[in-house]
PDB file of C-alpha atoms in Angstrom:
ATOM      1  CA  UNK L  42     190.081  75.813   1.097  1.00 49.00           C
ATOM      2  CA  UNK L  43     186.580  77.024  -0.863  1.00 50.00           C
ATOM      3  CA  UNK L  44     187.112  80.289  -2.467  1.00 51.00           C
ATOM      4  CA  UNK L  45     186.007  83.059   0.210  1.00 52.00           C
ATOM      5  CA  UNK L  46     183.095  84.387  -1.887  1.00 54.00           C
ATOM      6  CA  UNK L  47     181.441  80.752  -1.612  1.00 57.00           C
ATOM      7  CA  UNK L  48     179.245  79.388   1.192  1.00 55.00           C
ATOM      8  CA  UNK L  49     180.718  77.232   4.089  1.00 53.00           C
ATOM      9  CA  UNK L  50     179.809  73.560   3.715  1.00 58.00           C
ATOM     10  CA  UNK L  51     178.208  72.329   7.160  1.00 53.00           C
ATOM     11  CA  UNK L  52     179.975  69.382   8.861  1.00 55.00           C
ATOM     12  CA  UNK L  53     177.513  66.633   8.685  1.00 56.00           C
ATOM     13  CA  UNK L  54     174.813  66.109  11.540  1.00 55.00           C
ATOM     14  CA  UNK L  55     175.077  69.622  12.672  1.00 55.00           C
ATOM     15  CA  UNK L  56     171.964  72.649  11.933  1.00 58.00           C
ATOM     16  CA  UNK L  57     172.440  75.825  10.109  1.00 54.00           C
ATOM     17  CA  UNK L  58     172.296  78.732  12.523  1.00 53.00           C
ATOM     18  CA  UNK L  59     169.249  80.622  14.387  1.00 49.00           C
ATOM     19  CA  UNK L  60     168.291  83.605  13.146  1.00 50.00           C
ATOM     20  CA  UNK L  61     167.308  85.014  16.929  1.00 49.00           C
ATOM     21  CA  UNK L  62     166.194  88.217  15.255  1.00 49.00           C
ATOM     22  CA  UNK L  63     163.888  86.601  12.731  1.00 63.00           C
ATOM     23  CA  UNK L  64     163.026  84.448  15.380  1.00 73.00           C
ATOM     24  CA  UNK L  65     161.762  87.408  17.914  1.00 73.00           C
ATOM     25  CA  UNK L  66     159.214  88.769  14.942  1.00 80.00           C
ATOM     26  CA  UNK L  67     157.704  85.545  14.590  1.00 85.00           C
ATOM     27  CA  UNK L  68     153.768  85.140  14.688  1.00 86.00           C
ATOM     28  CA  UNK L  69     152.626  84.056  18.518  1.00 84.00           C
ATOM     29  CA  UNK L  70     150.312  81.162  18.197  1.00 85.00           C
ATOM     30  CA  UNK L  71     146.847  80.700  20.643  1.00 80.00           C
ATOM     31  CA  UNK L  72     149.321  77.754  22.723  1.00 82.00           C
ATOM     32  CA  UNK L  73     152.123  80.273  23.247  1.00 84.00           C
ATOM     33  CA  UNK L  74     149.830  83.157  24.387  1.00 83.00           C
ATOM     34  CA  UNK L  75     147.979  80.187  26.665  1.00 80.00           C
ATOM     35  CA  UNK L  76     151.462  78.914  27.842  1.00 84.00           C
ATOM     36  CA  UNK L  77     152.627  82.523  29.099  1.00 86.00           C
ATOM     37  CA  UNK L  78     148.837  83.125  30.833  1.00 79.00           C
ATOM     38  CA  UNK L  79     149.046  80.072  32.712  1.00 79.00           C
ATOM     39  CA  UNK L  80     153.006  80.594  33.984  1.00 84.00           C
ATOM     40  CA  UNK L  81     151.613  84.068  34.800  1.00 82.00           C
ATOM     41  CA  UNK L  82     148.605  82.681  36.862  1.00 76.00           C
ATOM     42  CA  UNK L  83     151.126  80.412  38.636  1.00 78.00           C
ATOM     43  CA  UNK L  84     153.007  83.836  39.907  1.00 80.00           C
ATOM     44  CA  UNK L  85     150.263  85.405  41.214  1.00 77.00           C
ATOM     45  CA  UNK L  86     148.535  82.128  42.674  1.00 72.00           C
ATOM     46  CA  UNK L  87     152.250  82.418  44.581  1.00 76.00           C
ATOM     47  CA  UNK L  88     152.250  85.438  45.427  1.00 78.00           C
ATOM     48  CA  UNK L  89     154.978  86.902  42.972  1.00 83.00           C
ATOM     49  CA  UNK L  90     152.678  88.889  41.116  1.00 82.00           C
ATOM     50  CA  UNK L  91     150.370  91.857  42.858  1.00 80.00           C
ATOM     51  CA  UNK L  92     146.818  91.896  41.255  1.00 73.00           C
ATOM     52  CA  UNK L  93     147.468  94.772  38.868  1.00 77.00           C
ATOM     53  CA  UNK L  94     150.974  93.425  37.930  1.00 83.00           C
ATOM     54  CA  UNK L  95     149.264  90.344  37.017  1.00 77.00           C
ATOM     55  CA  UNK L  96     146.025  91.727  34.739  1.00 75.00           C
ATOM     56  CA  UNK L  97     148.239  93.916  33.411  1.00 82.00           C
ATOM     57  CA  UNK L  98     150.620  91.179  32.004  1.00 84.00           C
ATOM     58  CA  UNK L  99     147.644  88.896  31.622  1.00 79.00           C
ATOM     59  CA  UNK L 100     146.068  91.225  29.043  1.00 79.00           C
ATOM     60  CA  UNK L 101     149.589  91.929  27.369  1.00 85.00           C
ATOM     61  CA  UNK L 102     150.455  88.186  26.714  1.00 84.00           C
ATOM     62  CA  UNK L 103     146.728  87.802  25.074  1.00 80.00           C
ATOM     63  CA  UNK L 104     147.295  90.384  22.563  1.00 85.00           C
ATOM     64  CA  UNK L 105     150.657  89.910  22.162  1.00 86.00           C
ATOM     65  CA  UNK L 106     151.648  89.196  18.018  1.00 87.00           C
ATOM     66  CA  UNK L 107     154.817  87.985  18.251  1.00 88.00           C
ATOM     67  CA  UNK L 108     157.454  85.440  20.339  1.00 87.00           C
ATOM     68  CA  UNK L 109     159.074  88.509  21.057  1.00 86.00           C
ATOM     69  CA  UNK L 110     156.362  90.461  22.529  1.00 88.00           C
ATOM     70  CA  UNK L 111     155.699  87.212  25.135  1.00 88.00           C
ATOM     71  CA  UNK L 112     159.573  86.781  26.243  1.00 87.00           C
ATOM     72  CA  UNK L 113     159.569  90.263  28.588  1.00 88.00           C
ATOM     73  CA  UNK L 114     156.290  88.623  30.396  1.00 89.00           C
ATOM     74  CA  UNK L 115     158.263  85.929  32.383  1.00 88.00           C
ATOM     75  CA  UNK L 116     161.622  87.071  32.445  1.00 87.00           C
ATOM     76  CA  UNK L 117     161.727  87.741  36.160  1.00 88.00           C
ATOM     77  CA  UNK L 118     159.660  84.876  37.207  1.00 85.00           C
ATOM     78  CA  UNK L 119     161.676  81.190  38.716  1.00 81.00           C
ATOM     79  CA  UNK L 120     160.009  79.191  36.000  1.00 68.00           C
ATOM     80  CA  UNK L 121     160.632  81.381  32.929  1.00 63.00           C
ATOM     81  CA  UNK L 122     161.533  79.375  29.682  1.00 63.00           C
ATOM     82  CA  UNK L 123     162.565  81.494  26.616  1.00 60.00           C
ATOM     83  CA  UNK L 124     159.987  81.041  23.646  1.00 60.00           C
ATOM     84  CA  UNK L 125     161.901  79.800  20.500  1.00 55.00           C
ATOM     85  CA  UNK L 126     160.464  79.045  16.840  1.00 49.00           C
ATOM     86  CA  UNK L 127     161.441  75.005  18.098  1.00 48.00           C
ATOM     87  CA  UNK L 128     159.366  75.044  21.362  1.00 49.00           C
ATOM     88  CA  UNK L 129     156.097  76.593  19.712  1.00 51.00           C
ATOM     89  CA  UNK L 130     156.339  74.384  17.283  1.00 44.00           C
ATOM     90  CA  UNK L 131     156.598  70.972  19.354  1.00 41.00           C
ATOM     91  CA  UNK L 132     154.287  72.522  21.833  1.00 45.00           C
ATOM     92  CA  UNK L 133     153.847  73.267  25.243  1.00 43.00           C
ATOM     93  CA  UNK L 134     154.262  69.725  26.627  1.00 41.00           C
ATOM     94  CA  UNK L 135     157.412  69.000  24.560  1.00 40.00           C
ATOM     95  CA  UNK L 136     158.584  72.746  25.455  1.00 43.00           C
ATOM     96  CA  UNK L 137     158.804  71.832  28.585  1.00 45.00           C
ATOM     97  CA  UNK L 138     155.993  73.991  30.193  1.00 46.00           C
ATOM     98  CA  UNK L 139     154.847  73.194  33.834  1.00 46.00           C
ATOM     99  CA  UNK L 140     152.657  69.825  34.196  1.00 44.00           C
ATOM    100  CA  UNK L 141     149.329  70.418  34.093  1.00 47.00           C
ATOM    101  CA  UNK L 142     147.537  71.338  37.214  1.00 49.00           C
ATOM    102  CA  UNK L 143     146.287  69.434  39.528  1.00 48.00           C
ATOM    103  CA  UNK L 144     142.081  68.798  40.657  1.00 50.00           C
ATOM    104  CA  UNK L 145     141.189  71.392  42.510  1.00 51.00           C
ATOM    105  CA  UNK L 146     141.342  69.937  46.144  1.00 53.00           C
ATOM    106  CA  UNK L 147     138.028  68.694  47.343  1.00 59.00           C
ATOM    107  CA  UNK L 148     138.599  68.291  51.106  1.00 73.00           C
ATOM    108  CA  UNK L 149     136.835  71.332  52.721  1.00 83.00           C
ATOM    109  CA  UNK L 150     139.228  74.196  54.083  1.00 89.00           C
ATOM    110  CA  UNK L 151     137.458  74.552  57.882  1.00 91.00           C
ATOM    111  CA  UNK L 152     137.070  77.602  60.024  1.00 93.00           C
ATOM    112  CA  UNK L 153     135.380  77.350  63.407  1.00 92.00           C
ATOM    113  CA  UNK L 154     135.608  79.669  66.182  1.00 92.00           C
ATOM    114  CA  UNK L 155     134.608  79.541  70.181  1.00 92.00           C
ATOM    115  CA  UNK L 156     134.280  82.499  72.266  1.00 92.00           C
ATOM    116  CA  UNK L 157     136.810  83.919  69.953  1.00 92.00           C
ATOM    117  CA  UNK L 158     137.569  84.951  66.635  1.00 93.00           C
ATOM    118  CA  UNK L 159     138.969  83.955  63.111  1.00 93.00           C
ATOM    119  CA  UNK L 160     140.105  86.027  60.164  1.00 93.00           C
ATOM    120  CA  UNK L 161     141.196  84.889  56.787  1.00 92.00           C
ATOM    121  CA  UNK L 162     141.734  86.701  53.915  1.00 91.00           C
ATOM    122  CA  UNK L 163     144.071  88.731  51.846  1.00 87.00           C
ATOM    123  CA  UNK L 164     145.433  85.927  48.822  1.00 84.00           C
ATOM    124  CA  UNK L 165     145.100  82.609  49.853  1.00 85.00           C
ATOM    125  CA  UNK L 166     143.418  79.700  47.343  1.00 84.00           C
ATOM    126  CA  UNK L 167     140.289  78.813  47.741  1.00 88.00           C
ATOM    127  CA  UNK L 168     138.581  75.557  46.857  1.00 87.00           C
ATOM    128  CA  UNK L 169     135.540  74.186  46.236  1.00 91.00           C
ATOM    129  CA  UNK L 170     134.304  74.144  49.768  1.00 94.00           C
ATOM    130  CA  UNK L 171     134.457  76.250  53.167  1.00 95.00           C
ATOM    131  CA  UNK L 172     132.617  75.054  56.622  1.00 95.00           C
ATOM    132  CA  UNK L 173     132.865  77.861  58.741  1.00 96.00           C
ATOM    133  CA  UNK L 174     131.063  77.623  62.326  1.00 96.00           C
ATOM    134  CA  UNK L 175     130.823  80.400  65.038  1.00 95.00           C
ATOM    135  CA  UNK L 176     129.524  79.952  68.437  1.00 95.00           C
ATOM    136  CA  UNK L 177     130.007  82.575  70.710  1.00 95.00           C
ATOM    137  CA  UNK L 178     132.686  84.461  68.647  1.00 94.00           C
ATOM    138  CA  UNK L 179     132.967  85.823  64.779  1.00 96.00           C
ATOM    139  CA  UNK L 180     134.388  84.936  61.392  1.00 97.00           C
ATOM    140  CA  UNK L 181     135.529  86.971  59.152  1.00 97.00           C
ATOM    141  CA  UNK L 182     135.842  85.266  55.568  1.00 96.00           C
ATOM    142  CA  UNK L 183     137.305  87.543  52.888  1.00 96.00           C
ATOM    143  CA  UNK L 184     137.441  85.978  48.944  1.00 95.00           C
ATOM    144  CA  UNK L 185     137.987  89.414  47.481  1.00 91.00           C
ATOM    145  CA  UNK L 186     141.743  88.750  47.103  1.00 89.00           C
ATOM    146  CA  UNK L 187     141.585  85.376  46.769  1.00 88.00           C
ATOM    147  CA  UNK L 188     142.455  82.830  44.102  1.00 86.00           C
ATOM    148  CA  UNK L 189     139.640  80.498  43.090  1.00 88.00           C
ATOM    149  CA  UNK L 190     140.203  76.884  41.986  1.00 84.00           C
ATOM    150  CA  UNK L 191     137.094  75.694  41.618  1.00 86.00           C
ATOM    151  CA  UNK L 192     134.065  77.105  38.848  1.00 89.00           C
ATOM    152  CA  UNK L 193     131.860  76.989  42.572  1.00 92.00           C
ATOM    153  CA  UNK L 194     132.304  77.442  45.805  1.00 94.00           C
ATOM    154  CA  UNK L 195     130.097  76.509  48.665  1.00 95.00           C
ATOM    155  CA  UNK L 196     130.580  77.719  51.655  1.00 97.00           C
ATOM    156  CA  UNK L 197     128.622  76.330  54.644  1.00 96.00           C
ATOM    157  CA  UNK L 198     128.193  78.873  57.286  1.00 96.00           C
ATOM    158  CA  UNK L 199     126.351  77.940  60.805  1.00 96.00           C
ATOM    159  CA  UNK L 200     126.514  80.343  63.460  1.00 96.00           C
ATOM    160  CA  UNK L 201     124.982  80.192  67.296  1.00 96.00           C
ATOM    161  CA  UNK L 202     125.596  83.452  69.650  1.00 95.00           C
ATOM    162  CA  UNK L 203     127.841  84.814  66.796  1.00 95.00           C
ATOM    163  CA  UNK L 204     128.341  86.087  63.509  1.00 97.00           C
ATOM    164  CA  UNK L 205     129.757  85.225  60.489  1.00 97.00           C
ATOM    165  CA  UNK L 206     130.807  88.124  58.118  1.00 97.00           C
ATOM    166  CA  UNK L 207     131.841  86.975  54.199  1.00 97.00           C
ATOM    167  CA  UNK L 208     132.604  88.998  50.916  1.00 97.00           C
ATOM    168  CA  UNK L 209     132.823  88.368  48.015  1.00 96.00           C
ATOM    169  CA  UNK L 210     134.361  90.168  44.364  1.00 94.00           C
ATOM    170  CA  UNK L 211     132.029  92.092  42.829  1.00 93.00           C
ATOM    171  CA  UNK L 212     132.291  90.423  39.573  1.00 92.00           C
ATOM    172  CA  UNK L 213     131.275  87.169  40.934  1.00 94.00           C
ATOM    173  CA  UNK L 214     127.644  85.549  41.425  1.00 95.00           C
ATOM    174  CA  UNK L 215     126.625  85.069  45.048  1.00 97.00           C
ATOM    175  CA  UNK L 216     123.685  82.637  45.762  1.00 96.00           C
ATOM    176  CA  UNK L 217     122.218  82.030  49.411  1.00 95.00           C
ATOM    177  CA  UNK L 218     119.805  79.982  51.178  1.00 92.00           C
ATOM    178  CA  UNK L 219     119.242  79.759  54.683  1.00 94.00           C
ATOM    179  CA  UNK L 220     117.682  80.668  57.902  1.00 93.00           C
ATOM    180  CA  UNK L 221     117.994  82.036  61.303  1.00 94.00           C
ATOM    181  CA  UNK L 222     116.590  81.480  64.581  1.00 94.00           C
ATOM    182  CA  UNK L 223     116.246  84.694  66.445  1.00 94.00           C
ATOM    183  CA  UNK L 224     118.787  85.878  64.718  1.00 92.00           C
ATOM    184  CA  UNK L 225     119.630  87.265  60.289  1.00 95.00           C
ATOM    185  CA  UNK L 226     120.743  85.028  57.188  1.00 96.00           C
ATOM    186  CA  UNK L 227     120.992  87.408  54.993  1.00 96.00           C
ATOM    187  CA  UNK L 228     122.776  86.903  51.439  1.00 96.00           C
ATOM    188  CA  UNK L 229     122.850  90.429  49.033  1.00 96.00           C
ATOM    189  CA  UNK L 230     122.663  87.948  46.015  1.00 96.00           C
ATOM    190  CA  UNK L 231     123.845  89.077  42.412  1.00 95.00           C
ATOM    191  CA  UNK L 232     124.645  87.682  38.972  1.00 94.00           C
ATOM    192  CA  UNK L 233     127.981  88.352  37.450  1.00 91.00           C
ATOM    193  CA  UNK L 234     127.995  89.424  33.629  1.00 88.00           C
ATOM    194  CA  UNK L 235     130.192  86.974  32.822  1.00 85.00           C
ATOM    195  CA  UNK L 236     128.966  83.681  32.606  1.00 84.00           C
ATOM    196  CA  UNK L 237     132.235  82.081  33.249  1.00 84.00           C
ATOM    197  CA  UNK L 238     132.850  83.798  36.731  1.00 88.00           C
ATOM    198  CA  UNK L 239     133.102  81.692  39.500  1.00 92.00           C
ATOM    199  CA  UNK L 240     129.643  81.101  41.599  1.00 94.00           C
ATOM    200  CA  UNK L 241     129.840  81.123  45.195  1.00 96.00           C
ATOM    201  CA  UNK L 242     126.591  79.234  47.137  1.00 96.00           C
ATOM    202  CA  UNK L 243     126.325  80.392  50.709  1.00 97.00           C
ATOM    203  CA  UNK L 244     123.938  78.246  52.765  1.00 96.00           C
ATOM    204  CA  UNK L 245     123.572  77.393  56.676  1.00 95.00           C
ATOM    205  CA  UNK L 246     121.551  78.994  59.486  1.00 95.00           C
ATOM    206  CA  UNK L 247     122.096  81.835  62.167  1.00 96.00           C
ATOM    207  CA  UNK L 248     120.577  80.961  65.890  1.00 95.00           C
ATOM    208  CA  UNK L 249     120.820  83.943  68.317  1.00 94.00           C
ATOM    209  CA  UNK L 250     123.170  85.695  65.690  1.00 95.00           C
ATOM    210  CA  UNK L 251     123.912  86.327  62.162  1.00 96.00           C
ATOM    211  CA  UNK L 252     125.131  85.548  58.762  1.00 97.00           C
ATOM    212  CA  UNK L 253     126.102  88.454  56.264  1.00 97.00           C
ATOM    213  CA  UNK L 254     127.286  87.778  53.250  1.00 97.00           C
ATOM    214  CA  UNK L 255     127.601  90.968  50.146  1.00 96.00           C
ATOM    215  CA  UNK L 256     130.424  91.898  47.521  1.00 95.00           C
ATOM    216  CA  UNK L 257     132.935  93.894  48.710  1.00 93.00           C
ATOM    217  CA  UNK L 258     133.076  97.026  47.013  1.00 90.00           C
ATOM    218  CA  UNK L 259     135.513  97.940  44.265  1.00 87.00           C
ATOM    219  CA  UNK L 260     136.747  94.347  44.791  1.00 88.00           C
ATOM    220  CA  UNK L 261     136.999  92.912  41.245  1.00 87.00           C
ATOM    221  CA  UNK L 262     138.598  89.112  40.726  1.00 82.00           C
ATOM    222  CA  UNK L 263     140.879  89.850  37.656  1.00 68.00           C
ATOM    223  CA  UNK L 264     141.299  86.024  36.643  1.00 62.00           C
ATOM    224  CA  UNK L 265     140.942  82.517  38.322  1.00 64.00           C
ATOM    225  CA  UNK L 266     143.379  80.017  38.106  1.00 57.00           C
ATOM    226  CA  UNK L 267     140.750  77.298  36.506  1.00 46.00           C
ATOM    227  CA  UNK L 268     138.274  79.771  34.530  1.00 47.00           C
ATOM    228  CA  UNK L 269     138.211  77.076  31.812  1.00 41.00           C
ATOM    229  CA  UNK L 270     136.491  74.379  33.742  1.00 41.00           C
ATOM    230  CA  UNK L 271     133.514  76.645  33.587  1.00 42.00           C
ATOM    231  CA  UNK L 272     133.665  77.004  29.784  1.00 43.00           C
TER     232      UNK L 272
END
């Protein structure tokens, strides 16, 4: 048996010991703090997040200095997988982050309404196109709490005897064209201030009723699931 004051030979094939507290202070690279963001974009996109719970996480992961600092950020979500010193070195792939994300879908999500009326909003996902058509009844189409897929969205509204009523964030740019036939197209345009915000393109016609389409305000889109496809 070695003397006690002399170091433990390892058995052959197996690692020396994690230091989990040397471990915790070490440096945060740009992949980790990108890895947390996009698990965190994931939870709200489900639903598991509330919009404040999400930018306020958001903005903690991108200053965050240290593996330690990113851990608390995901701890209570399904997908969670602890940083270690091994996974941010391999990377995310080899860490075993989510697969990348899909295309954004391309078929158009389609609203039309008869002598009635239809309503969506609250958080749902929105992609890069939306038909809605009104005759005799109204739409109301609400983005402010939505998630956006796409870098631009064009919605397609056409309205006869009814009316179409759509908002927007305030920090996004709205664009319209259209007209109307005894009746108002009318699009409050605006540029957002940051040029990677999502663009939304409103464009139809309005016969016998009308199209309105403004930013809702004090609505503000905190982050969108595919900001970088603008970049």
């Amino acid at each position: 048996m070695p003397p006690s004051d002399q170091p433990v030979p390892l058995a052959k094939g197996s690692q020396p010991p994690v230091n989990r507290v040397a471990e915790a202070e070490l440096r945060a690279s740009d992949a980790d703090r990108e890895r947390i963001a996009e698990l965190l974009r994931d939870a709200y996109a489900e639903g598991r997040l509330t919009a404040d719970e999400h930018a306020e996480r958001l903005d903690a992961a991108y200053h965050a200095r240290t593996l330690g600092e990113l851990v608390p950020l995901t701890r209570d979500l399904p997908n969670h997988q602890p940083l270690t010193a091994e996974r941010s070195a391999v990377g995310p792939a080899a860490a075993g982050a989510p697969a990348p994300r899909p295309p954004a879908r391309q078929e158009p999500i389609s609203l039309w309404t008869a002598f009635g009326g239809v309503s969506r909003k609250g958080r749902w996902q929105v992609g890069a196109e939306i038909r809605a058509t009104a005759v005799f009844g109204g739409i109301d189409l609400d983005l402010s709490d939505a998630v956006f897929e796409s870098p631009e969205v064009l919605i397609v509204a056409n309205t006869f005897c009814g009316g179409i009523d759509i908002k927007v964030p305030e920090n996004v740019t709205l664009i319209g064209e259209g007209f109307g036939v005894f009746g108002g197209f009318d699009v409050r345009e605006q540029t957002a201030a940051d040029p990677h915000a999502p663009v939304v393109r409103v464009k139809g016609s309005a016969v016998l009723g009308g199209v309105d389409a403004k930013a809702k305000r004090g609505a503000k889109l905190k982050e969108w699931v595919r900001r970088q496809l603008g970049s």
